[in-house]
PDB file of C-alpha atoms in Angstrom:
ATOM      1  CA  MET A   6      -0.282  -0.097   0.065  1.00  0.00           C
ATOM      2  CA  SER A   7       1.181   3.405  -0.783  1.00  0.00           C
ATOM      3  CA  GLY A   8       2.639   5.551   1.933  1.00  0.00           C
ATOM      4  CA  THR A   9       1.093   8.821   0.827  1.00  0.00           C
ATOM      5  CA  PRO A  10      -1.431  10.096   3.463  1.00  0.00           C
ATOM      6  CA  PRO A  11      -5.182   9.284   2.439  1.00  0.00           C
ATOM      7  CA  THR A  12      -6.785  12.598   1.319  1.00  0.00           C
ATOM      8  CA  SER A  13     -10.518  13.831   0.698  1.00  0.00           C
ATOM      9  CA  ALA A  14      -9.298  15.532  -2.447  1.00  0.00           C
ATOM     10  CA  VAL A  15     -10.913  12.402  -4.312  1.00  0.00           C
ATOM     11  CA  PHE A  16     -14.315  13.439  -3.335  1.00  0.00           C
ATOM     12  CA  THR A  17     -13.869  17.160  -4.273  1.00  0.00           C
ATOM     13  CA  ALA A  18     -11.947  16.524  -7.434  1.00  0.00           C
ATOM     14  CA  ALA A  19     -15.157  14.523  -8.431  1.00  0.00           C
ATOM     15  CA  VAL A  20     -17.390  17.284  -7.808  1.00  0.00           C
ATOM     16  CA  THR A  21     -15.263  20.161  -9.560  1.00  0.00           C
ATOM     17  CA  LEU A  22     -17.453  20.491 -12.314  1.00  0.00           C
ATOM     18  CA  LYS A  23     -16.655  22.611 -16.125  1.00  0.00           C
ATOM     19  CA  PRO A  24     -19.513  24.542 -17.507  1.00  0.00           C
ATOM     20  CA  ALA A  25     -20.410  23.410 -20.961  1.00  0.00           C
ATOM     21  CA  GLN A  26     -22.664  23.870 -23.857  1.00  0.00           C
ATOM     22  CA  PRO A  27     -26.082  22.009 -23.216  1.00  0.00           C
ATOM     23  CA  GLU A  28     -27.179  20.266 -26.039  1.00  0.00           C
ATOM     24  CA  HIS A  29     -30.774  18.629 -24.673  1.00  0.00           C
ATOM     25  CA  PHE A  30     -31.876  21.007 -21.538  1.00  0.00           C
ATOM     26  CA  ASP A  31     -30.951  24.332 -20.055  1.00  0.00           C
ATOM     27  CA  LEU A  32     -27.400  24.081 -18.794  1.00  0.00           C
ATOM     28  CA  ALA A  33     -24.783  21.473 -19.217  1.00  0.00           C
ATOM     29  CA  PHE A  34     -21.697  20.572 -16.930  1.00  0.00           C
ATOM     30  CA  THR A  35     -19.388  17.837 -17.243  1.00  0.00           C
ATOM     31  CA  ALA A  36     -17.541  15.960 -14.573  1.00  0.00           C
ATOM     32  CA  THR A  37     -14.717  13.010 -14.546  1.00  0.00           C
ATOM     33  CA  THR A  38     -15.220   9.935 -12.525  1.00  0.00           C
ATOM     34  CA  GLN A  39     -12.835   9.168  -9.793  1.00  0.00           C
ATOM     35  CA  PRO A  40     -10.201   5.829  -9.932  1.00  0.00           C
ATOM     36  CA  CYS A  41     -11.562   2.892  -8.644  1.00  0.00           C
ATOM     37  CA  PRO A  42     -10.400  -0.755  -8.599  1.00  0.00           C
ATOM     38  CA  TRP A  43     -13.537  -1.863 -10.359  1.00  0.00           C
ATOM     39  CA  PRO A  44     -14.793  -2.713 -14.091  1.00  0.00           C
ATOM     40  CA  LYS A  45     -17.217   0.382 -13.298  1.00  0.00           C
ATOM     41  CA  ALA A  46     -17.305   3.905 -11.796  1.00  0.00           C
ATOM     42  CA  TYR A  47     -18.424   4.698  -7.982  1.00  0.00           C
ATOM     43  CA  GLY A  48     -21.933   5.360  -8.100  1.00  0.00           C
ATOM     44  CA  GLY A  49     -21.517   7.942  -5.482  1.00  0.00           C
ATOM     45  CA  ASP A  50     -19.806   9.924  -8.134  1.00  0.00           C
ATOM     46  CA  LEU A  51     -23.156  10.013 -10.260  1.00  0.00           C
ATOM     47  CA  VAL A  52     -25.318  11.068  -7.296  1.00  0.00           C
ATOM     48  CA  ALA A  53     -22.710  13.759  -6.020  1.00  0.00           C
ATOM     49  CA  GLN A  54     -21.981  14.818  -9.619  1.00  0.00           C
ATOM     50  CA  ALA A  55     -25.746  15.336 -10.557  1.00  0.00           C
ATOM     51  CA  ALA A  56     -26.390  17.144  -7.321  1.00  0.00           C
ATOM     52  CA  ALA A  57     -23.696  20.034  -7.574  1.00  0.00           C
ATOM     53  CA  ALA A  58     -24.927  20.121 -11.390  1.00  0.00           C
ATOM     54  CA  ALA A  59     -28.603  20.784  -9.920  1.00  0.00           C
ATOM     55  CA  MET A  60     -27.157  23.092  -7.109  1.00  0.00           C
ATOM     56  CA  ARG A  61     -25.354  25.411  -9.639  1.00  0.00           C
ATOM     57  CA  SER A  62     -28.676  26.107 -11.345  1.00  0.00           C
ATOM     58  CA  VAL A  63     -30.349  27.393  -8.629  1.00  0.00           C
ATOM     59  CA  THR A  64     -29.464  31.008  -7.801  1.00  0.00           C
ATOM     60  CA  ASP A  65     -32.166  32.361  -5.577  1.00  0.00           C
ATOM     61  CA  GLY A  66     -30.570  30.778  -2.078  1.00  0.00           C
ATOM     62  CA  LYS A  67     -33.004  27.636  -2.031  1.00  0.00           C
ATOM     63  CA  SER A  68     -31.620  24.548  -0.563  1.00  0.00           C
ATOM     64  CA  LEU A  69     -31.306  21.150  -1.598  1.00  0.00           C
ATOM     65  CA  HIS A  70     -33.737  18.910  -0.118  1.00  0.00           C
ATOM     66  CA  SER A  71     -33.974  15.789  -1.994  1.00  0.00           C
ATOM     67  CA  MET A  72     -33.412  13.739  -4.951  1.00  0.00           C
ATOM     68  CA  HIS A  73     -34.668  10.549  -6.571  1.00  0.00           C
ATOM     69  CA  SER A  74     -32.312   8.754  -8.665  1.00  0.00           C
ATOM     70  CA  TYR A  75     -31.877   5.748 -11.275  1.00  0.00           C
ATOM     71  CA  PHE A  76     -28.621   4.359 -12.580  1.00  0.00           C
ATOM     72  CA  LEU A  77     -29.439   3.289 -16.099  1.00  0.00           C
ATOM     73  CA  ARG A  78     -25.539   2.246 -17.270  1.00  0.00           C
ATOM     74  CA  PRO A  79     -22.473   1.609 -15.866  1.00  0.00           C
ATOM     75  CA  ALA A  80     -20.091   4.693 -15.903  1.00  0.00           C
ATOM     76  CA  ASP A  81     -16.646   4.524 -17.227  1.00  0.00           C
ATOM     77  CA  ILE A  82     -13.862   5.173 -14.887  1.00  0.00           C
ATOM     78  CA  GLY A  83     -11.468   8.331 -15.326  1.00  0.00           C
ATOM     79  CA  ALA A  84     -14.121   9.630 -18.179  1.00  0.00           C
ATOM     80  CA  GLU A  85     -15.809  12.641 -18.405  1.00  0.00           C
ATOM     81  CA  VAL A  86     -19.695  12.561 -17.812  1.00  0.00           C
ATOM     82  CA  ARG A  87     -22.033  15.117 -19.199  1.00  0.00           C
ATOM     83  CA  TYR A  88     -24.776  16.202 -16.958  1.00  0.00           C
ATOM     84  CA  GLU A  89     -27.588  18.388 -18.411  1.00  0.00           C
ATOM     85  CA  VAL A  90     -30.036  20.029 -16.168  1.00  0.00           C
ATOM     86  CA  GLU A  91     -33.641  21.023 -16.799  1.00  0.00           C
ATOM     87  CA  VAL A  92     -35.099  23.932 -15.088  1.00  0.00           C
ATOM     88  CA  VAL A  93     -38.601  22.008 -14.263  1.00  0.00           C
ATOM     89  CA  ARG A  94     -40.080  24.593 -12.126  1.00  0.00           C
ATOM     90  CA  ASP A  95     -38.971  27.687 -10.087  1.00  0.00           C
ATOM     91  CA  GLY A  96     -41.661  28.493  -7.490  1.00  0.00           C
ATOM     92  CA  ARG A  97     -41.204  30.877  -4.598  1.00  0.00           C
ATOM     93  CA  GLY A  98     -41.188  28.519  -1.847  1.00  0.00           C
ATOM     94  CA  TYR A  99     -39.730  25.156  -3.892  1.00  0.00           C
ATOM     95  CA  SER A 100     -38.175  24.592  -7.125  1.00  0.00           C
ATOM     96  CA  THR A 101     -37.466  21.210  -8.875  1.00  0.00           C
ATOM     97  CA  ARG A 102     -34.596  20.095 -11.358  1.00  0.00           C
ATOM     98  CA  GLN A 103     -34.067  17.177 -13.913  1.00  0.00           C
ATOM     99  CA  VAL A 104     -30.618  16.280 -14.329  1.00  0.00           C
ATOM    100  CA  ARG A 105     -29.244  13.316 -17.077  1.00  0.00           C
ATOM    101  CA  GLY A 106     -25.758  12.211 -17.260  1.00  0.00           C
ATOM    102  CA  TYR A 107     -24.409  10.944 -20.596  1.00  0.00           C
ATOM    103  CA  GLN A 108     -21.116   9.175 -21.283  1.00  0.00           C
ATOM    104  CA  ASN A 109     -20.310   7.712 -24.732  1.00  0.00           C
ATOM    105  CA  GLY A 110     -23.394   9.757 -26.342  1.00  0.00           C
ATOM    106  CA  LYS A 111     -26.020   7.316 -24.248  1.00  0.00           C
ATOM    107  CA  PRO A 112     -28.032   8.023 -20.743  1.00  0.00           C
ATOM    108  CA  LEU A 113     -26.029   6.528 -17.717  1.00  0.00           C
ATOM    109  CA  TYR A 114     -27.904   8.480 -15.042  1.00  0.00           C
ATOM    110  CA  VAL A 115     -31.102  10.516 -14.314  1.00  0.00           C
ATOM    111  CA  CYS A 116     -32.353  12.324 -11.209  1.00  0.00           C
ATOM    112  CA  LEU A 117     -35.302  14.629 -10.077  1.00  0.00           C
ATOM    113  CA  ALA A 118     -33.655  17.182  -7.463  1.00  0.00           C
ATOM    114  CA  GLY A 119     -36.153  19.257  -5.107  1.00  0.00           C
ATOM    115  CA  PHE A 120     -34.958  22.482  -3.481  1.00  0.00           C
ATOM    116  CA  ALA A 121     -36.609  24.909  -0.587  1.00  0.00           C
ATOM    117  CA  ALA A 122     -36.296  28.016   0.291  1.00  0.00           C
ATOM    118  CA  GLY A 123     -36.873  27.016   3.780  1.00  0.00           C
ATOM    119  CA  GLY A 124     -38.714  28.770   6.828  1.00  0.00           C
ATOM    120  CA  ALA A 125     -40.260  28.514  10.586  1.00  0.00           C
ATOM    121  CA  GLY A 126     -41.502  25.228  11.383  1.00  0.00           C
ATOM    122  CA  ALA A 127     -41.519  22.773  14.342  1.00  0.00           C
ATOM    123  CA  ALA A 128     -38.768  20.231  14.427  1.00  0.00           C
ATOM    124  CA  PHE A 129     -38.200  16.904  15.001  1.00  0.00           C
ATOM    125  CA  ASP A 130     -34.907  14.298  15.055  1.00  0.00           C
ATOM    126  CA  ALA A 131     -34.805  10.472  14.895  1.00  0.00           C
ATOM    127  CA  ALA A 132     -33.656   8.701  17.961  1.00  0.00           C
ATOM    128  CA  PHE A 133     -29.762   8.187  17.855  1.00  0.00           C
ATOM    129  CA  ALA A 134     -28.179   5.074  18.527  1.00  0.00           C
ATOM    130  CA  ASP A 135     -26.683   5.939  21.891  1.00  0.00           C
ATOM    131  CA  ASP A 136     -25.357   2.219  22.388  1.00  0.00           C
ATOM    132  CA  VAL A 137     -23.010   2.586  19.697  1.00  0.00           C
ATOM    133  CA  PRO A 138     -19.490   2.650  20.600  1.00  0.00           C
ATOM    134  CA  GLY A 139     -17.392   5.733  19.758  1.00  0.00           C
ATOM    135  CA  PRO A 140     -15.022   5.960  16.803  1.00  0.00           C
ATOM    136  CA  GLU A 141     -11.966   6.492  18.730  1.00  0.00           C
ATOM    137  CA  THR A 142     -12.194   3.009  19.959  1.00  0.00           C
ATOM    138  CA  LEU A 143     -12.855   1.343  16.566  1.00  0.00           C
ATOM    139  CA  PRO A 144     -10.439   0.565  13.972  1.00  0.00           C
ATOM    140  CA  SER A 145     -10.014   2.193  10.781  1.00  0.00           C
ATOM    141  CA  SER A 146     -10.366   0.422   7.460  1.00  0.00           C
ATOM    142  CA  ALA A 147      -6.878   0.343   7.193  1.00  0.00           C
ATOM    143  CA  GLU A 148      -5.798  -0.862  10.451  1.00  0.00           C
ATOM    144  CA  TYR A 149      -8.799  -3.566  10.054  1.00  0.00           C
ATOM    145  CA  LEU A 150      -6.901  -4.617   6.787  1.00  0.00           C
ATOM    146  CA  ALA A 151      -3.371  -4.034   7.602  1.00  0.00           C
ATOM    147  CA  GLU A 152      -2.634  -7.792   8.253  1.00  0.00           C
ATOM    148  CA  ARG A 153      -5.620  -9.412   6.364  1.00  0.00           C
ATOM    149  CA  ASP A 154      -5.818 -10.621   2.669  1.00  0.00           C
ATOM    150  CA  GLY A 155      -8.136 -13.163   0.880  1.00  0.00           C
ATOM    151  CA  GLY A 156     -11.057 -13.605  -1.289  1.00  0.00           C
ATOM    152  CA  SER A 157     -10.963 -11.391  -4.560  1.00  0.00           C
ATOM    153  CA  MET A 158      -9.392  -8.963  -2.519  1.00  0.00           C
ATOM    154  CA  THR A 159      -6.314  -7.578  -4.540  1.00  0.00           C
ATOM    155  CA  LYS A 160      -3.483  -4.879  -3.452  1.00  0.00           C
ATOM    156  CA  GLU A 161      -5.436  -2.148  -5.501  1.00  0.00           C
ATOM    157  CA  SER A 162      -8.875  -2.986  -3.483  1.00  0.00           C
ATOM    158  CA  LYS A 163      -7.107  -3.337  -0.200  1.00  0.00           C
ATOM    159  CA  ALA A 164      -5.293   0.371  -0.825  1.00  0.00           C
ATOM    160  CA  TYR A 165      -8.925   1.922  -1.953  1.00  0.00           C
ATOM    161  CA  TRP A 166     -10.877   0.166   0.952  1.00  0.00           C
ATOM    162  CA  SER A 167      -8.058   1.331   3.151  1.00  0.00           C
ATOM    163  CA  GLY A 168      -7.652   5.291   2.169  1.00  0.00           C
ATOM    164  CA  GLY A 169      -8.769   5.825  -1.484  1.00  0.00           C
ATOM    165  CA  ARG A 170     -12.307   6.726  -0.604  1.00  0.00           C
ATOM    166  CA  SER A 171     -11.984  10.436   0.674  1.00  0.00           C
ATOM    167  CA  PHE A 172     -13.471   8.913   4.014  1.00  0.00           C
ATOM    168  CA  ASP A 173     -12.234   7.594   6.842  1.00  0.00           C
ATOM    169  CA  MET A 174     -14.943   4.443   7.594  1.00  0.00           C
ATOM    170  CA  ARG A 175     -15.480   2.674  10.974  1.00  0.00           C
ATOM    171  CA  HIS A 176     -17.962  -0.405  11.116  1.00  0.00           C
ATOM    172  CA  VAL A 177     -20.084  -1.761  13.860  1.00  0.00           C
ATOM    173  CA  PRO A 178     -20.019  -4.363  14.108  1.00  0.00           C
ATOM    174  CA  GLY A 179     -16.773  -4.881  11.900  1.00  0.00           C
ATOM    175  CA  PRO A 180     -16.544  -4.540   8.297  1.00  0.00           C
ATOM    176  CA  VAL A 181     -17.472  -7.170   5.784  1.00  0.00           C
ATOM    177  CA  TYR A 182     -14.590  -6.694   3.560  1.00  0.00           C
ATOM    178  CA  LEU A 183     -13.138 -10.267   3.895  1.00  0.00           C
ATOM    179  CA  THR A 184     -15.523 -11.682   6.069  1.00  0.00           C
ATOM    180  CA  VAL A 185     -18.935 -10.979   7.957  1.00  0.00           C
ATOM    181  CA  GLU A 186     -17.660  -9.587  11.170  1.00  0.00           C
ATOM    182  CA  GLY A 187     -20.054 -10.103  14.008  1.00  0.00           C
ATOM    183  CA  GLU A 188     -23.510 -11.855  13.709  1.00  0.00           C
ATOM    184  CA  ARG A 189     -25.517 -12.028  10.569  1.00  0.00           C
ATOM    185  CA  LEU A 190     -27.833  -8.687  11.649  1.00  0.00           C
ATOM    186  CA  PRO A 191     -29.835  -6.793   8.950  1.00  0.00           C
ATOM    187  CA  HIS A 192     -28.420  -3.752  10.463  1.00  0.00           C
ATOM    188  CA  GLN A 193     -25.286  -1.856  11.107  1.00  0.00           C
ATOM    189  CA  ALA A 194     -23.482   1.714  11.788  1.00  0.00           C
ATOM    190  CA  VAL A 195     -20.543   3.477  10.491  1.00  0.00           C
ATOM    191  CA  TRP A 196     -18.677   6.432  11.637  1.00  0.00           C
ATOM    192  CA  LEU A 197     -17.484   8.203   8.908  1.00  0.00           C
ATOM    193  CA  ARG A 198     -15.223  11.860   8.665  1.00  0.00           C
ATOM    194  CA  PRO A 199     -12.970  13.211   5.821  1.00  0.00           C
ATOM    195  CA  PHE A 200      -9.425  12.204   5.778  1.00  0.00           C
ATOM    196  CA  ASP A 201      -8.787  15.777   5.671  1.00  0.00           C
ATOM    197  CA  PRO A 202     -10.751  19.201   5.831  1.00  0.00           C
ATOM    198  CA  LEU A 203     -12.770  19.639   2.999  1.00  0.00           C
ATOM    199  CA  ARG A 204     -11.294  21.810   0.423  1.00  0.00           C
ATOM    200  CA  PRO A 205     -13.522  24.493  -1.482  1.00  0.00           C
ATOM    201  CA  VAL A 206     -15.233  23.783  -4.691  1.00  0.00           C
ATOM    202  CA  ASP A 207     -15.750  25.946  -7.429  1.00  0.00           C
ATOM    203  CA  GLY A 208     -19.422  26.926  -7.808  1.00  0.00           C
ATOM    204  CA  LEU A 209     -20.328  25.617  -4.752  1.00  0.00           C
ATOM    205  CA  THR A 210     -20.586  27.196  -1.087  1.00  0.00           C
ATOM    206  CA  ASP A 211     -19.320  25.174   1.801  1.00  0.00           C
ATOM    207  CA  ALA A 212     -22.910  23.978   2.614  1.00  0.00           C
ATOM    208  CA  GLN A 213     -23.518  22.881  -0.711  1.00  0.00           C
ATOM    209  CA  ARG A 214     -20.260  20.926  -1.076  1.00  0.00           C
ATOM    210  CA  ASP A 215     -21.206  19.385   2.177  1.00  0.00           C
ATOM    211  CA  LEU A 216     -24.549  18.332   1.003  1.00  0.00           C
ATOM    212  CA  ALA A 217     -22.722  16.914  -2.000  1.00  0.00           C
ATOM    213  CA  ALA A 218     -20.102  15.078   0.363  1.00  0.00           C
ATOM    214  CA  LEU A 219     -23.377  13.416   1.929  1.00  0.00           C
ATOM    215  CA  ALA A 220     -24.717  12.359  -1.467  1.00  0.00           C
ATOM    216  CA  TYR A 221     -20.960  11.208  -2.314  1.00  0.00           C
ATOM    217  CA  VAL A 222     -20.487   9.060   0.867  1.00  0.00           C
ATOM    218  CA  CYS A 223     -23.555   7.163   1.153  1.00  0.00           C
ATOM    219  CA  ASP A 224     -23.342   4.856  -1.358  1.00  0.00           C
ATOM    220  CA  TYR A 225     -20.190   3.153  -0.415  1.00  0.00           C
ATOM    221  CA  THR A 226     -22.087   1.095   2.145  1.00  0.00           C
ATOM    222  CA  ILE A 227     -25.852   1.331   2.067  1.00  0.00           C
ATOM    223  CA  LEU A 228     -26.094  -2.057   0.826  1.00  0.00           C
ATOM    224  CA  GLU A 229     -23.744  -3.711   3.390  1.00  0.00           C
ATOM    225  CA  PRO A 230     -26.365  -4.687   5.782  1.00  0.00           C
ATOM    226  CA  VAL A 231     -27.943  -6.218   3.081  1.00  0.00           C
ATOM    227  CA  LEU A 232     -24.459  -7.968   2.690  1.00  0.00           C
ATOM    228  CA  ARG A 233     -24.483  -8.858   6.159  1.00  0.00           C
ATOM    229  CA  VAL A 234     -27.615 -10.528   6.796  1.00  0.00           C
ATOM    230  CA  LEU A 235     -27.109 -12.444   3.603  1.00  0.00           C
ATOM    231  CA  ASP A 236     -23.504 -13.615   4.550  1.00  0.00           C
ATOM    232  CA  LEU A 237     -22.046 -12.143   1.145  1.00  0.00           C
ATOM    233  CA  PRO A 238     -18.619  -9.910   2.093  1.00  0.00           C
ATOM    234  CA  TRP A 239     -17.414  -8.027  -0.273  1.00  0.00           C
ATOM    235  CA  ALA A 240     -14.277  -9.968  -1.285  1.00  0.00           C
ATOM    236  CA  ARG A 241     -16.652 -13.078  -1.849  1.00  0.00           C
ATOM    237  CA  PRO A 242     -15.398 -14.350  -5.616  1.00  0.00           C
ATOM    238  CA  GLY A 243     -17.877 -13.702  -8.283  1.00  0.00           C
ATOM    239  CA  LEU A 244     -20.127 -11.185  -6.121  1.00  0.00           C
ATOM    240  CA  VAL A 245     -21.525  -8.802  -8.313  1.00  0.00           C
ATOM    241  CA  THR A 246     -23.173  -5.482  -7.126  1.00  0.00           C
ATOM    242  CA  ALA A 247     -24.616  -2.241  -8.624  1.00  0.00           C
ATOM    243  CA  SER A 248     -26.460   0.409  -7.661  1.00  0.00           C
ATOM    244  CA  LEU A 249     -30.170   0.823  -9.152  1.00  0.00           C
ATOM    245  CA  ASP A 250     -32.145   3.369  -7.747  1.00  0.00           C
ATOM    246  CA  HIS A 251     -31.605   5.732  -4.832  1.00  0.00           C
ATOM    247  CA  ALA A 252     -33.385   8.379  -3.048  1.00  0.00           C
ATOM    248  CA  MET A 253     -32.355  10.732  -0.428  1.00  0.00           C
ATOM    249  CA  TRP A 254     -33.470  13.890   2.034  1.00  0.00           C
ATOM    250  CA  PHE A 255     -31.662  16.287   3.156  1.00  0.00           C
ATOM    251  CA  HIS A 256     -33.029  17.273   6.776  1.00  0.00           C
ATOM    252  CA  ARG A 257     -30.883  19.819   8.115  1.00  0.00           C
ATOM    253  CA  PRO A 258     -27.263  21.461   7.555  1.00  0.00           C
ATOM    254  CA  GLY A 259     -24.458  20.091   9.252  1.00  0.00           C
ATOM    255  CA  PRO A 260     -20.591  20.464   8.811  1.00  0.00           C
ATOM    256  CA  LEU A 261     -18.696  17.792   7.988  1.00  0.00           C
ATOM    257  CA  GLY A 262     -15.392  18.264   9.799  1.00  0.00           C
ATOM    258  CA  ASP A 263     -16.446  15.642  12.676  1.00  0.00           C
ATOM    259  CA  TRP A 264     -17.541  12.609  12.690  1.00  0.00           C
ATOM    260  CA  LEU A 265     -21.159  11.370  11.381  1.00  0.00           C
ATOM    261  CA  LEU A 266     -22.641   8.256  12.371  1.00  0.00           C
ATOM    262  CA  TYR A 267     -24.775   6.657   9.480  1.00  0.00           C
ATOM    263  CA  VAL A 268     -27.115   4.043  10.770  1.00  0.00           C
ATOM    264  CA  GLN A 269     -28.175   1.486   8.315  1.00  0.00           C
ATOM    265  CA  GLU A 270     -30.848  -1.292   7.815  1.00  0.00           C
ATOM    266  CA  ALA A 271     -31.658  -3.873   5.316  1.00  0.00           C
ATOM    267  CA  VAL A 272     -35.565  -3.954   4.385  1.00  0.00           C
ATOM    268  CA  ALA A 273     -35.628  -6.099   2.087  1.00  0.00           C
ATOM    269  CA  ALA A 274     -33.795  -8.942   0.006  1.00  0.00           C
ATOM    270  CA  ASP A 275     -35.359 -11.158  -3.002  1.00  0.00           C
ATOM    271  CA  ALA A 276     -34.811 -11.750  -6.810  1.00  0.00           C
ATOM    272  CA  GLY A 277     -31.226 -10.699  -6.921  1.00  0.00           C
ATOM    273  CA  ARG A 278     -32.086  -7.203  -5.424  1.00  0.00           C
ATOM    274  CA  GLY A 279     -31.769  -5.630  -1.904  1.00  0.00           C
ATOM    275  CA  LEU A 280     -33.198  -2.492  -0.518  1.00  0.00           C
ATOM    276  CA  GLY A 281     -30.993  -0.691   2.312  1.00  0.00           C
ATOM    277  CA  THR A 282     -32.080   2.412   4.395  1.00  0.00           C
ATOM    278  CA  GLY A 283     -29.674   5.199   6.221  1.00  0.00           C
ATOM    279  CA  ARG A 284     -29.982   7.789   8.368  1.00  0.00           C
ATOM    280  CA  PHE A 285     -26.791  10.330   9.247  1.00  0.00           C
ATOM    281  CA  PHE A 286     -26.467  11.919  12.245  1.00  0.00           C
ATOM    282  CA  THR A 287     -24.190  14.112  14.011  1.00  0.00           C
ATOM    283  CA  ARG A 288     -22.142  13.096  17.230  1.00  0.00           C
ATOM    284  CA  ASP A 289     -24.576  15.814  19.186  1.00  0.00           C
ATOM    285  CA  HIS A 290     -27.697  13.618  17.689  1.00  0.00           C
ATOM    286  CA  ARG A 291     -29.006  16.115  14.945  1.00  0.00           C
ATOM    287  CA  HIS A 292     -30.479  13.888  11.890  1.00  0.00           C
ATOM    288  CA  LEU A 293     -28.832  15.608   9.019  1.00  0.00           C
ATOM    289  CA  ALA A 294     -30.154  13.141   6.221  1.00  0.00           C
ATOM    290  CA  THR A 295     -31.989   9.949   5.311  1.00  0.00           C
ATOM    291  CA  VAL A 296     -31.077   7.476   2.602  1.00  0.00           C
ATOM    292  CA  VAL A 297     -32.821   4.829   0.761  1.00  0.00           C
ATOM    293  CA  GLN A 298     -31.030   2.743  -2.066  1.00  0.00           C
ATOM    294  CA  GLU A 299     -32.007  -0.814  -3.754  1.00  0.00           C
ATOM    295  CA  GLY A 300     -29.178  -2.518  -5.729  1.00  0.00           C
ATOM    296  CA  LEU A 301     -28.404  -5.648  -7.698  1.00  0.00           C
ATOM    297  CA  ILE A 302     -27.015  -8.270  -5.566  1.00  0.00           C
ATOM    298  CA  ARG A 303     -25.625 -11.332  -7.718  1.00  0.00           C
ATOM    299  CA  PRO A 304     -23.902 -13.629  -5.645  1.00  0.00           C
ATOM    300  CA  THR A 305     -21.906 -16.539  -7.815  1.00  0.00           C
TER     301      THR A 305
END
């Protein structure tokens, strides 16, 4: 594994967009998918890049409150994706955008994104998982994998899991990289934070960048509760997974400098598909966002 310290720059590079001439809708941007050791690009790249494109199209101060996405085709790694943004509606309180991602002349991703002006209203937070051990007591992915090998894990995938994903991730119970650590329960929690402070991103405020960061990091582990209950570690030879559709709601803002707790649960698994849910909490118990995702899960 490389001696270079892990960095969050992978994420900020992913969501750095370049304006382009629109061909289909009202605005267009291009972005590049980031390196990963799999045959296809990471799905979180597409969600976060589309979120950034949608946010750059809203100029009246409204904040992203939801996204509903479909993954249509796999994306090439290290290649440009063209995001076309349609201004569907701009109202006083809410706005809607459609974003389509194109690569090699074909659509590979589509989403609807909603924006809200905000206002006074009653507040409620879902219950925080008080019995989860703190992140300081848990091994990082790099520490867990340092002396472990097996399955389909390669040198490249080990380095990627250890430090290539922009975020330090610590599992409760243990990870599902090589084996399913702990009981085959339909739930888990993951503490996460950027490896180093998030850099500014051209065209986004820091608050918008942090929303894009949640959209980016959520996809890494959202299907893991399904893998856990099915006893399918990531390194099982022949295992094939892919994101199919994805929904995310952003309830309130929160900086990403400290640890967040990502509480996840398997909802269903059948017919080669699995559904997982997740909720992001700050250490002081504020519920920032909720995620639901269905994915392809195909063991050998």
